[in-house]
JSON list of N, CA, C and O in Angstrom, two decimals:
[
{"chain": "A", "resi": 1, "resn": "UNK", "atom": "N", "xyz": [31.72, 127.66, 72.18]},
{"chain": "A", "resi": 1, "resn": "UNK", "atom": "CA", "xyz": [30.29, 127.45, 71.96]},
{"chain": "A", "resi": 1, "resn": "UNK", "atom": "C", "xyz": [29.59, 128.82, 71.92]},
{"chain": "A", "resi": 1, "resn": "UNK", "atom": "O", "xyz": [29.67, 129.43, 72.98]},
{"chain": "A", "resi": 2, "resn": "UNK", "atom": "N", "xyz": [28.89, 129.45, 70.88]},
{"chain": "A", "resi": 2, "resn": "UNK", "atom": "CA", "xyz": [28.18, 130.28, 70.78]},
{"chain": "A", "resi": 2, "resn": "UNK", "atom": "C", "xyz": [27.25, 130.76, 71.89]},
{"chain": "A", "resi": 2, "resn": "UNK", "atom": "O", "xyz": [27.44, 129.89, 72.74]},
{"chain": "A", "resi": 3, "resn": "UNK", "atom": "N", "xyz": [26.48, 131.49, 72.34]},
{"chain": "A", "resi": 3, "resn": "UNK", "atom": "CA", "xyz": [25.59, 131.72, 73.11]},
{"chain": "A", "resi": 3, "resn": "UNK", "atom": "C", "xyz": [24.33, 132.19, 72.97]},
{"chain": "A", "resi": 3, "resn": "UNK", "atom": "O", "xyz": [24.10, 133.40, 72.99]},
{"chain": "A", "resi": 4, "resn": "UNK", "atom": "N", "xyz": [23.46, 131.34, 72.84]},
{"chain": "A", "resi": 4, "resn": "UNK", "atom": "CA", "xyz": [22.36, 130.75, 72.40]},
{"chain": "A", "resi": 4, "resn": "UNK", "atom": "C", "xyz": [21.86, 132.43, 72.72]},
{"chain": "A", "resi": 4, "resn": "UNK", "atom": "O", "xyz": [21.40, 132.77, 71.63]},
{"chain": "A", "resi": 5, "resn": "UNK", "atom": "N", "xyz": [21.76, 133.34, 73.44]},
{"chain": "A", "resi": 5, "resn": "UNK", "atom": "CA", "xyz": [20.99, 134.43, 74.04]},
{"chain": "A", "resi": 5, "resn": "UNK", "atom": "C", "xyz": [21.03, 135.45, 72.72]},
{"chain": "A", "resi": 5, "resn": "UNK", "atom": "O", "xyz": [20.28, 136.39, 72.44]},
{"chain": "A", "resi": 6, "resn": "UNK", "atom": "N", "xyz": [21.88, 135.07, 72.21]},
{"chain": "A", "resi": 6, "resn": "UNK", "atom": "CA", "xyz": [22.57, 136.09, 71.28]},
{"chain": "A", "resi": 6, "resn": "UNK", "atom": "C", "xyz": [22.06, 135.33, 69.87]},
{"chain": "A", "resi": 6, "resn": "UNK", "atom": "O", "xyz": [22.41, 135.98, 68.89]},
{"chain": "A", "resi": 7, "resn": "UNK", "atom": "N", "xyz": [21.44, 134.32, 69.57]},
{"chain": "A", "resi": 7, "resn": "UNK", "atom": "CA", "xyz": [20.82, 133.87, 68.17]},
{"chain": "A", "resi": 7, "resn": "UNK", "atom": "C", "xyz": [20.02, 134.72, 67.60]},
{"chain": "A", "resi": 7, "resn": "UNK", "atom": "O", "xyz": [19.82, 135.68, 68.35]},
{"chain": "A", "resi": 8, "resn": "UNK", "atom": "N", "xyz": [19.53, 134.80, 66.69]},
{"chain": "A", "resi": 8, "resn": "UNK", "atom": "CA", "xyz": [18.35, 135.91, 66.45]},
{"chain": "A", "resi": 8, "resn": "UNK", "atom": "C", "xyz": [17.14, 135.09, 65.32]},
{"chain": "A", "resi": 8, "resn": "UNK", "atom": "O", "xyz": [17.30, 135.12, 64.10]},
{"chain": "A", "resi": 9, "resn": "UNK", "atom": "N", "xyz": [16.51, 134.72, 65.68]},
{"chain": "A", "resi": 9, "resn": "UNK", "atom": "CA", "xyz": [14.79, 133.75, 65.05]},
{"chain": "A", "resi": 9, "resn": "UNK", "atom": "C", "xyz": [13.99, 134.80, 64.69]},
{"chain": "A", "resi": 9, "resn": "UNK", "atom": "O", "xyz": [14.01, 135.92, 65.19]},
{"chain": "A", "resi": 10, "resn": "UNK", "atom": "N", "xyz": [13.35, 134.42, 63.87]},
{"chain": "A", "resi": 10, "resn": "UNK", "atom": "CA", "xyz": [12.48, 134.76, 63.22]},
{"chain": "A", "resi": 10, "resn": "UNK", "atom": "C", "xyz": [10.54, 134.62, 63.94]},
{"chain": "A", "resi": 10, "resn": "UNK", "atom": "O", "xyz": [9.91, 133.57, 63.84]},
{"chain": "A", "resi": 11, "resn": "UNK", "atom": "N", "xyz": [10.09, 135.63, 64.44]},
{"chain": "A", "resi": 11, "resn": "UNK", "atom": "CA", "xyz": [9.03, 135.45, 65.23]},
{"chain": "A", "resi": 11, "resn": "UNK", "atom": "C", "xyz": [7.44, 136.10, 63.99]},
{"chain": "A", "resi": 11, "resn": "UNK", "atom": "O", "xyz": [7.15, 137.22, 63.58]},
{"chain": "A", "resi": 12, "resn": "UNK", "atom": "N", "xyz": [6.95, 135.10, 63.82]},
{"chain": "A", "resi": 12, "resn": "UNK", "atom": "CA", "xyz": [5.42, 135.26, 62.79]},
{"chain": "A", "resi": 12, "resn": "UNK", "atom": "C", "xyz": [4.41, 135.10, 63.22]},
{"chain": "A", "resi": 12, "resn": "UNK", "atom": "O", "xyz": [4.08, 133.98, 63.62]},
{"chain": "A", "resi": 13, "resn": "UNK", "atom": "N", "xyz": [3.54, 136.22, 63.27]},
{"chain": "A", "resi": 13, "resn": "UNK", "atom": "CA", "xyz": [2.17, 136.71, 63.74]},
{"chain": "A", "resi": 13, "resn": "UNK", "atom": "C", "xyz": [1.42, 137.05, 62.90]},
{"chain": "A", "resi": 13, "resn": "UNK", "atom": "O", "xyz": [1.66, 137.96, 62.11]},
{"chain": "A", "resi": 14, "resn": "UNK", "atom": "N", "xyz": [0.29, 136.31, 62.92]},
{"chain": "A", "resi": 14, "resn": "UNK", "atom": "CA", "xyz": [-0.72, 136.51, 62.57]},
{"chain": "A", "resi": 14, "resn": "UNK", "atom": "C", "xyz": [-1.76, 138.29, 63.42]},
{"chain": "A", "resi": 14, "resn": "UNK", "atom": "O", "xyz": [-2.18, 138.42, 64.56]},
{"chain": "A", "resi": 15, "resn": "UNK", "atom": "N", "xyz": [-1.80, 139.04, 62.54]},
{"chain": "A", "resi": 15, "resn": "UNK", "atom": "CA", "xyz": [-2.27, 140.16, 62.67]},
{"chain": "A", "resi": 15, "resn": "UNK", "atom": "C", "xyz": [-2.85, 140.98, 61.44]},
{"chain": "A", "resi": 15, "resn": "UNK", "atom": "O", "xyz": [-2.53, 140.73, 60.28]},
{"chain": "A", "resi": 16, "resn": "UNK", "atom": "N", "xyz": [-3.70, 141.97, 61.79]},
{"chain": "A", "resi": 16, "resn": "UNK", "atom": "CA", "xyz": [-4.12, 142.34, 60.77]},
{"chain": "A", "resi": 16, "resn": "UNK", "atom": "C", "xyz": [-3.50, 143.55, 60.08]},
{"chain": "A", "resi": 16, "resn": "UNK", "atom": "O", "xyz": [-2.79, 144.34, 60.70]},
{"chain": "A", "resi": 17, "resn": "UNK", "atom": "N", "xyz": [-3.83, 143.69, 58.55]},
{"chain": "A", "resi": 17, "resn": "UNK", "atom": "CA", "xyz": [-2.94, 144.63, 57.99]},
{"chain": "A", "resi": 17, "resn": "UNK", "atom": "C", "xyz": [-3.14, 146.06, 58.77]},
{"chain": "A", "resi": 17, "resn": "UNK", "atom": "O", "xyz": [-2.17, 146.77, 59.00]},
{"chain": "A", "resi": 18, "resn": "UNK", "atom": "N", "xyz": [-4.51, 146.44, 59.17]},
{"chain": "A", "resi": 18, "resn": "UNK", "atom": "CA", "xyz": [-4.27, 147.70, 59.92]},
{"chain": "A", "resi": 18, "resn": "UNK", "atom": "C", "xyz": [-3.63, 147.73, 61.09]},
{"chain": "A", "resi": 18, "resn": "UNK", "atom": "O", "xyz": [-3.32, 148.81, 61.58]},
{"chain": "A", "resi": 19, "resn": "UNK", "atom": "N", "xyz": [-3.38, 146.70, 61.62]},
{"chain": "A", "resi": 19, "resn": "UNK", "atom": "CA", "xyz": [-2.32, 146.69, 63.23]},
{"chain": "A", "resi": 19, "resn": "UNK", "atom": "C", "xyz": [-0.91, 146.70, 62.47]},
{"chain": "A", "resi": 19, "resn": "UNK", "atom": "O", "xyz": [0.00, 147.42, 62.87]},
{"chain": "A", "resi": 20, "resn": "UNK", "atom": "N", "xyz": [-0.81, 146.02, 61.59]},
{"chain": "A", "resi": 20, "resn": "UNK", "atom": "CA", "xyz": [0.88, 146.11, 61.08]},
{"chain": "A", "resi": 20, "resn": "UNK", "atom": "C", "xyz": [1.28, 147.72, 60.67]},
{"chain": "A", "resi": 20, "resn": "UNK", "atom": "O", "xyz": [2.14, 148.45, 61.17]},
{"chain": "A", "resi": 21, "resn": "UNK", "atom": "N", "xyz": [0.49, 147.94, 59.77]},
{"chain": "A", "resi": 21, "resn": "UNK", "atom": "CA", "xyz": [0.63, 149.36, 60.07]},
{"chain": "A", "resi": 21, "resn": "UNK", "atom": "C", "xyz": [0.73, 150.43, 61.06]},
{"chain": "A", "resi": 21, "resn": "UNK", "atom": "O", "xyz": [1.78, 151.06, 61.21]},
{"chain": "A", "resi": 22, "resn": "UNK", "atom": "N", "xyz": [-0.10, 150.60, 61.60]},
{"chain": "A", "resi": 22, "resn": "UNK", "atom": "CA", "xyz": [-0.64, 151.29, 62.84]},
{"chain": "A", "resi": 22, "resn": "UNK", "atom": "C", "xyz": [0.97, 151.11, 63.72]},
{"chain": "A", "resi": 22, "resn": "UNK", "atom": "O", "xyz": [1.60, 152.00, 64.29]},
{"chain": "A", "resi": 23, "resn": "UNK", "atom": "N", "xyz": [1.26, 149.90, 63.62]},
{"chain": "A", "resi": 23, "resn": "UNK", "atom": "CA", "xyz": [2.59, 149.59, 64.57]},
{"chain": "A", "resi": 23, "resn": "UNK", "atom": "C", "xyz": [3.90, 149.86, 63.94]},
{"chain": "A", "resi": 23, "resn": "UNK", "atom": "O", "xyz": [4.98, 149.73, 64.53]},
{"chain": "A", "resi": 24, "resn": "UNK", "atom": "N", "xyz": [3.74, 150.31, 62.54]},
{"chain": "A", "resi": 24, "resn": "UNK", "atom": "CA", "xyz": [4.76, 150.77, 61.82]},
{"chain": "A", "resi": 24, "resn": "UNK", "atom": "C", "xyz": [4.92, 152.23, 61.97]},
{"chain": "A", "resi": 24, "resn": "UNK", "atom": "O", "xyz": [6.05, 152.71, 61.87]},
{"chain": "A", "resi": 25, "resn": "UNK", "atom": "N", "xyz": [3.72, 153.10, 62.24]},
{"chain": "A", "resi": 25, "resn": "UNK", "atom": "CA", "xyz": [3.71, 154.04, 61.87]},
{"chain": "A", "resi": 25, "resn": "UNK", "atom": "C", "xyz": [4.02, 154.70, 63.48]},
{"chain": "A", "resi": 25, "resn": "UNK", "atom": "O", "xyz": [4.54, 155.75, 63.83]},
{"chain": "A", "resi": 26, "resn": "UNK", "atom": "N", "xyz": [3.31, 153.32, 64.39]},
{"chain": "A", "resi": 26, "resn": "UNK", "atom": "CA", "xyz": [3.94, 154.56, 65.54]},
{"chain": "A", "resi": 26, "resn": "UNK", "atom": "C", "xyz": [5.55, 154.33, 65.73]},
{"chain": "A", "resi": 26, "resn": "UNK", "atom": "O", "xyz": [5.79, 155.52, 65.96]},
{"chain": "A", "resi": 27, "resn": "UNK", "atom": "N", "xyz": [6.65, 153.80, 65.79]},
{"chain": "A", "resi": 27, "resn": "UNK", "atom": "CA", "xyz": [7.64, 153.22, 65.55]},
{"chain": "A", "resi": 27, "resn": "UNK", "atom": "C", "xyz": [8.32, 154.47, 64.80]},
{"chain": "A", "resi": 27, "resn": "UNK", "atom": "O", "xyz": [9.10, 155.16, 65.45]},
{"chain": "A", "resi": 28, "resn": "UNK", "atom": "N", "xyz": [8.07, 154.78, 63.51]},
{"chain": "A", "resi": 28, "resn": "UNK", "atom": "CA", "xyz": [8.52, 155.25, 62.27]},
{"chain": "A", "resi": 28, "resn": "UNK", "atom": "C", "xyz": [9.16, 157.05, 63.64]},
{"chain": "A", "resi": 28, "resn": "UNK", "atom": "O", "xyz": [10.26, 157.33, 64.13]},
{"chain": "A", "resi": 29, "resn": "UNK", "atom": "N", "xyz": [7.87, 157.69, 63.72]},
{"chain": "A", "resi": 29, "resn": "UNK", "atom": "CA", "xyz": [8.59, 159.21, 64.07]},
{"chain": "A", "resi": 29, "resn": "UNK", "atom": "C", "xyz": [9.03, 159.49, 65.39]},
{"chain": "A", "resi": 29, "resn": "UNK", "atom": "O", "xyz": [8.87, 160.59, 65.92]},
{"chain": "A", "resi": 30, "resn": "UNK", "atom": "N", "xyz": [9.83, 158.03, 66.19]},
{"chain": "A", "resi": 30, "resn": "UNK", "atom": "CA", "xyz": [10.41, 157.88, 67.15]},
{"chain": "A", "resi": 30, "resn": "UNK", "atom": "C", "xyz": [12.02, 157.57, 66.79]},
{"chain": "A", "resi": 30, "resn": "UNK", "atom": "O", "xyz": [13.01, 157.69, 67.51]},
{"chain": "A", "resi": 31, "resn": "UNK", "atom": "N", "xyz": [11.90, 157.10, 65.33]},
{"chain": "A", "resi": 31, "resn": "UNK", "atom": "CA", "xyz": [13.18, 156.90, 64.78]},
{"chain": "A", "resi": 31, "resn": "UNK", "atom": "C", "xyz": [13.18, 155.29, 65.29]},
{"chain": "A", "resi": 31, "resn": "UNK", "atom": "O", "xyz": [14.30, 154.78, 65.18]},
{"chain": "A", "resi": 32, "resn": "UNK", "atom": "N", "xyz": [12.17, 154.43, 65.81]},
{"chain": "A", "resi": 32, "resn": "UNK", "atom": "CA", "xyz": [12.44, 153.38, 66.27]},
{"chain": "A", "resi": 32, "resn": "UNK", "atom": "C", "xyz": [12.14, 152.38, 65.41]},
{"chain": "A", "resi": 32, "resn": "UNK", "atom": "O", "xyz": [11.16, 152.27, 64.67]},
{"chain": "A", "resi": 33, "resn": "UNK", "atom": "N", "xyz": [13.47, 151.34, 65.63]},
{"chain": "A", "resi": 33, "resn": "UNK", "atom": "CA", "xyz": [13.06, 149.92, 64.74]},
{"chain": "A", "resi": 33, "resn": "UNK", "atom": "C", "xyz": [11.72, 149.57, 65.54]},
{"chain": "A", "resi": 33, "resn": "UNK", "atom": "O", "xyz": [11.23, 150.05, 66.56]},
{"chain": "A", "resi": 34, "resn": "UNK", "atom": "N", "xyz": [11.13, 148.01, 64.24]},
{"chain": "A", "resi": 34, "resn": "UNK", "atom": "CA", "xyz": [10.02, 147.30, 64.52]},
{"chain": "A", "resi": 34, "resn": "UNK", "atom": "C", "xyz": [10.68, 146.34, 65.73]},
{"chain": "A", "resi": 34, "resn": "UNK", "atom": "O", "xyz": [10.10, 145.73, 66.63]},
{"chain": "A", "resi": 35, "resn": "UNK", "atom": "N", "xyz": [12.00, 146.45, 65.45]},
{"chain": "A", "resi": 35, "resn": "UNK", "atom": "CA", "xyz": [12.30, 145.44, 66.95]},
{"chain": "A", "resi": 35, "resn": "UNK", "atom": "C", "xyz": [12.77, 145.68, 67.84]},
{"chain": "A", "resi": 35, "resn": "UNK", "atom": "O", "xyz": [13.22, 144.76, 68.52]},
{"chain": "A", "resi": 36, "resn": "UNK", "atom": "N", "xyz": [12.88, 146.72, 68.18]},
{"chain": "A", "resi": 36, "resn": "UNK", "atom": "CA", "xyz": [12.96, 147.86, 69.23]},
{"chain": "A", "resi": 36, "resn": "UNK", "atom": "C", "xyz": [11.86, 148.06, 69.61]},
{"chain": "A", "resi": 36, "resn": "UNK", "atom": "O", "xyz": [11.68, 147.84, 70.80]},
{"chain": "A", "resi": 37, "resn": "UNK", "atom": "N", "xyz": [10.95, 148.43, 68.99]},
{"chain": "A", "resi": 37, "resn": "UNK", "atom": "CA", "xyz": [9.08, 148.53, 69.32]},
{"chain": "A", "resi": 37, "resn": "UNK", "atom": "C", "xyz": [9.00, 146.87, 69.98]},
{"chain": "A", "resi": 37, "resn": "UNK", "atom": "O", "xyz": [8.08, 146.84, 70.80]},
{"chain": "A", "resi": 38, "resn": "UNK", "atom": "N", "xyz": [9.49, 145.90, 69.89]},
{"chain": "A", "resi": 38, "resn": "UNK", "atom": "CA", "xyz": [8.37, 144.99, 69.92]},
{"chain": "A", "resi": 38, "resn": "UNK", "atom": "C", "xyz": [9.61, 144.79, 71.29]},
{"chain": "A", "resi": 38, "resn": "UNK", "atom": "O", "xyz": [8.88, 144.26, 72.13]},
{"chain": "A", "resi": 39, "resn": "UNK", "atom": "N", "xyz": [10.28, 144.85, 71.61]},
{"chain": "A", "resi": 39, "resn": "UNK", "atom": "CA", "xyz": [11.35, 144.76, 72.64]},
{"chain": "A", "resi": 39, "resn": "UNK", "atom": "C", "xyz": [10.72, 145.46, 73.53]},
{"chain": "A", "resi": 39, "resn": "UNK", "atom": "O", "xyz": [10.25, 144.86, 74.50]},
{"chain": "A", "resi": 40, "resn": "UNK", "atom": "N", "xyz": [10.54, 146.90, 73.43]},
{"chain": "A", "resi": 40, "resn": "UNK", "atom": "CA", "xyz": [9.82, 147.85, 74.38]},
{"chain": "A", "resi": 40, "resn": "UNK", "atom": "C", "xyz": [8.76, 146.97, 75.22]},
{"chain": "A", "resi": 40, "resn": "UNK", "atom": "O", "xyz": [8.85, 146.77, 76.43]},
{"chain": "A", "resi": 41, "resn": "UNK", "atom": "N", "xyz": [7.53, 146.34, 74.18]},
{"chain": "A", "resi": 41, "resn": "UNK", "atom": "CA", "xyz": [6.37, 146.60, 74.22]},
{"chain": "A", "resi": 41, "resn": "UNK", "atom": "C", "xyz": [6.53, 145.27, 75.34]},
{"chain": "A", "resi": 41, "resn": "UNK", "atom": "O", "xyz": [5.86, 145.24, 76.38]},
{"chain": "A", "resi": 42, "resn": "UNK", "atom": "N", "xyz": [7.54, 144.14, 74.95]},
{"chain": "A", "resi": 42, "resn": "UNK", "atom": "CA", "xyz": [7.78, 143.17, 76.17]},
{"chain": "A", "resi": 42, "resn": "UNK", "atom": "C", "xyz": [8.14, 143.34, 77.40]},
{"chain": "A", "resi": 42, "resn": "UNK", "atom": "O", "xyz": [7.93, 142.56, 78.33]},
{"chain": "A", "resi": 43, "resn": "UNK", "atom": "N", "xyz": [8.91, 144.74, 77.44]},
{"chain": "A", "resi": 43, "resn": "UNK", "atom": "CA", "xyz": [9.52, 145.16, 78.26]},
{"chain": "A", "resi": 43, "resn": "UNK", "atom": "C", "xyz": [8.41, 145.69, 78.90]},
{"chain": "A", "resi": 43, "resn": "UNK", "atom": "O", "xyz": [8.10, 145.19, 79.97]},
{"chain": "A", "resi": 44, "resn": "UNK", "atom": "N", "xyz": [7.74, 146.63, 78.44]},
{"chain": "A", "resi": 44, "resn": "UNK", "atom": "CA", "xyz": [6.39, 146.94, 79.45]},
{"chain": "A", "resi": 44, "resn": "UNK", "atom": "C", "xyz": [5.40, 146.44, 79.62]},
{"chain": "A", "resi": 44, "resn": "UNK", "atom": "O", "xyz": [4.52, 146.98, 80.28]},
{"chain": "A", "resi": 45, "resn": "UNK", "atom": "N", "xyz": [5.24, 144.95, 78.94]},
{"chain": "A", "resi": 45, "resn": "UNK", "atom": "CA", "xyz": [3.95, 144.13, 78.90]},
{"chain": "A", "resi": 45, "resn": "UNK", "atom": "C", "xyz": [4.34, 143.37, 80.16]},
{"chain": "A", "resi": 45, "resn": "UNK", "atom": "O", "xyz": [3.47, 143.24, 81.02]},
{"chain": "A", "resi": 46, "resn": "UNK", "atom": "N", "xyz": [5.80, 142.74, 80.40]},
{"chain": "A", "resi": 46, "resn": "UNK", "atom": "CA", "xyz": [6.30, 141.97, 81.59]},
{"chain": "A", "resi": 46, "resn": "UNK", "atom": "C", "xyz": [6.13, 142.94, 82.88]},
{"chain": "A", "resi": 46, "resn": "UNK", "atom": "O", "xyz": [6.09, 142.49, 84.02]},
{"chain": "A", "resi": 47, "resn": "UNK", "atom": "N", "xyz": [6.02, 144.43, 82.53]},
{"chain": "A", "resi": 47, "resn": "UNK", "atom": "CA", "xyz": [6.10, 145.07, 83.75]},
{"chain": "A", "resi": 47, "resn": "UNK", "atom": "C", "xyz": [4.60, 144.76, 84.15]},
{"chain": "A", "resi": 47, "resn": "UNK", "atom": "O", "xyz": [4.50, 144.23, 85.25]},
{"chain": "A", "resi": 48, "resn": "UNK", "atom": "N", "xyz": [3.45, 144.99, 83.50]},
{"chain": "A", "resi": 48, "resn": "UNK", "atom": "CA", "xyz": [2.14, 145.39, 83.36]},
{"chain": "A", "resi": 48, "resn": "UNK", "atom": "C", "xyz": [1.84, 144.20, 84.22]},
{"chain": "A", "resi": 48, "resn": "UNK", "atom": "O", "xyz": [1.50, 144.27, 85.40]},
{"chain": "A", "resi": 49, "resn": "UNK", "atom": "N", "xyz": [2.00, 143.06, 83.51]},
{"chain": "A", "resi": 49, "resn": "UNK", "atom": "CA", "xyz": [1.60, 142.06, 84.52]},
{"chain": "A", "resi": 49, "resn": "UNK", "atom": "C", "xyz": [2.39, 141.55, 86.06]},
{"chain": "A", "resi": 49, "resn": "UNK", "atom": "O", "xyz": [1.99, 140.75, 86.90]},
{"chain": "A", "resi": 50, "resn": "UNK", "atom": "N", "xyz": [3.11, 142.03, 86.04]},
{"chain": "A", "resi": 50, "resn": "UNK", "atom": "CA", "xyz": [3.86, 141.89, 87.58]},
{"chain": "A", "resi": 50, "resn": "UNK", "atom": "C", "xyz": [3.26, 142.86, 88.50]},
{"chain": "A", "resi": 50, "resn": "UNK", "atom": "O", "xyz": [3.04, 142.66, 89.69]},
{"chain": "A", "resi": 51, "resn": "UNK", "atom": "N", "xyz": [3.08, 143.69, 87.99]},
{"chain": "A", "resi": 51, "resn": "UNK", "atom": "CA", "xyz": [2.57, 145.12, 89.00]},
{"chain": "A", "resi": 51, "resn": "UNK", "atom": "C", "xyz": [0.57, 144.31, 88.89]},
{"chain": "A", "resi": 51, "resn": "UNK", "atom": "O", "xyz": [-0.09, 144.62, 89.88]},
{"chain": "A", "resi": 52, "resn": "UNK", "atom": "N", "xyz": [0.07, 143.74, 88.20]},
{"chain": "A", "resi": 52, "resn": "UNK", "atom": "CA", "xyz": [-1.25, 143.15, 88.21]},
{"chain": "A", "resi": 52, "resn": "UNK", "atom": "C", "xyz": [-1.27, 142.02, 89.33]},
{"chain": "A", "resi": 52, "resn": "UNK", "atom": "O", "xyz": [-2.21, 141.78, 90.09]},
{"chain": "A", "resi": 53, "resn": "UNK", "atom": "N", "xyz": [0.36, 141.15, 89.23]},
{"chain": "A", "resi": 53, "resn": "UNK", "atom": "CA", "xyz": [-0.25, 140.14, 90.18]},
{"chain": "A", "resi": 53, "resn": "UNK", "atom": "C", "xyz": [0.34, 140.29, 91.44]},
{"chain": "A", "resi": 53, "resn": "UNK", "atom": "O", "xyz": [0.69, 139.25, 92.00]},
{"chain": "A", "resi": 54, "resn": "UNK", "atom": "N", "xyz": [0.58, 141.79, 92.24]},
{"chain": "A", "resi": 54, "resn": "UNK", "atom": "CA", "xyz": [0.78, 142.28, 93.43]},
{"chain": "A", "resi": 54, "resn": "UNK", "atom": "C", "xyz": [-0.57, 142.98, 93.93]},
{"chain": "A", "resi": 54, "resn": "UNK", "atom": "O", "xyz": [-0.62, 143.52, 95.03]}
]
């Protein structure tokens, strides 16, 4: 049986063309993918709010 952790979906947001950019461009001269950026940004958004509700 496969392991579901490891699937990879397709995630669609509504945003505007200057944020898609803006989020491309900071990404781009880090050498970082858009899903690497958006991995990060969970990664420190989950921190942000844990350290908020201490």
């Amino acid at each position: 049986m496969p392991d579901d952790r490891k699937r990879m979906a397709n995630l669609n947001l509504k945003i505007s063309e200057d944020e898609r950019w803006a989020f491309k461009e900071l990404c781009v001269p880090h050498r970082m993918s858009q899903v690497d950026g958006f991995r990060l940004a969970v990664t420190l958004l989950k921190k942000h709010l844990d350290e908020a509700d201490t």
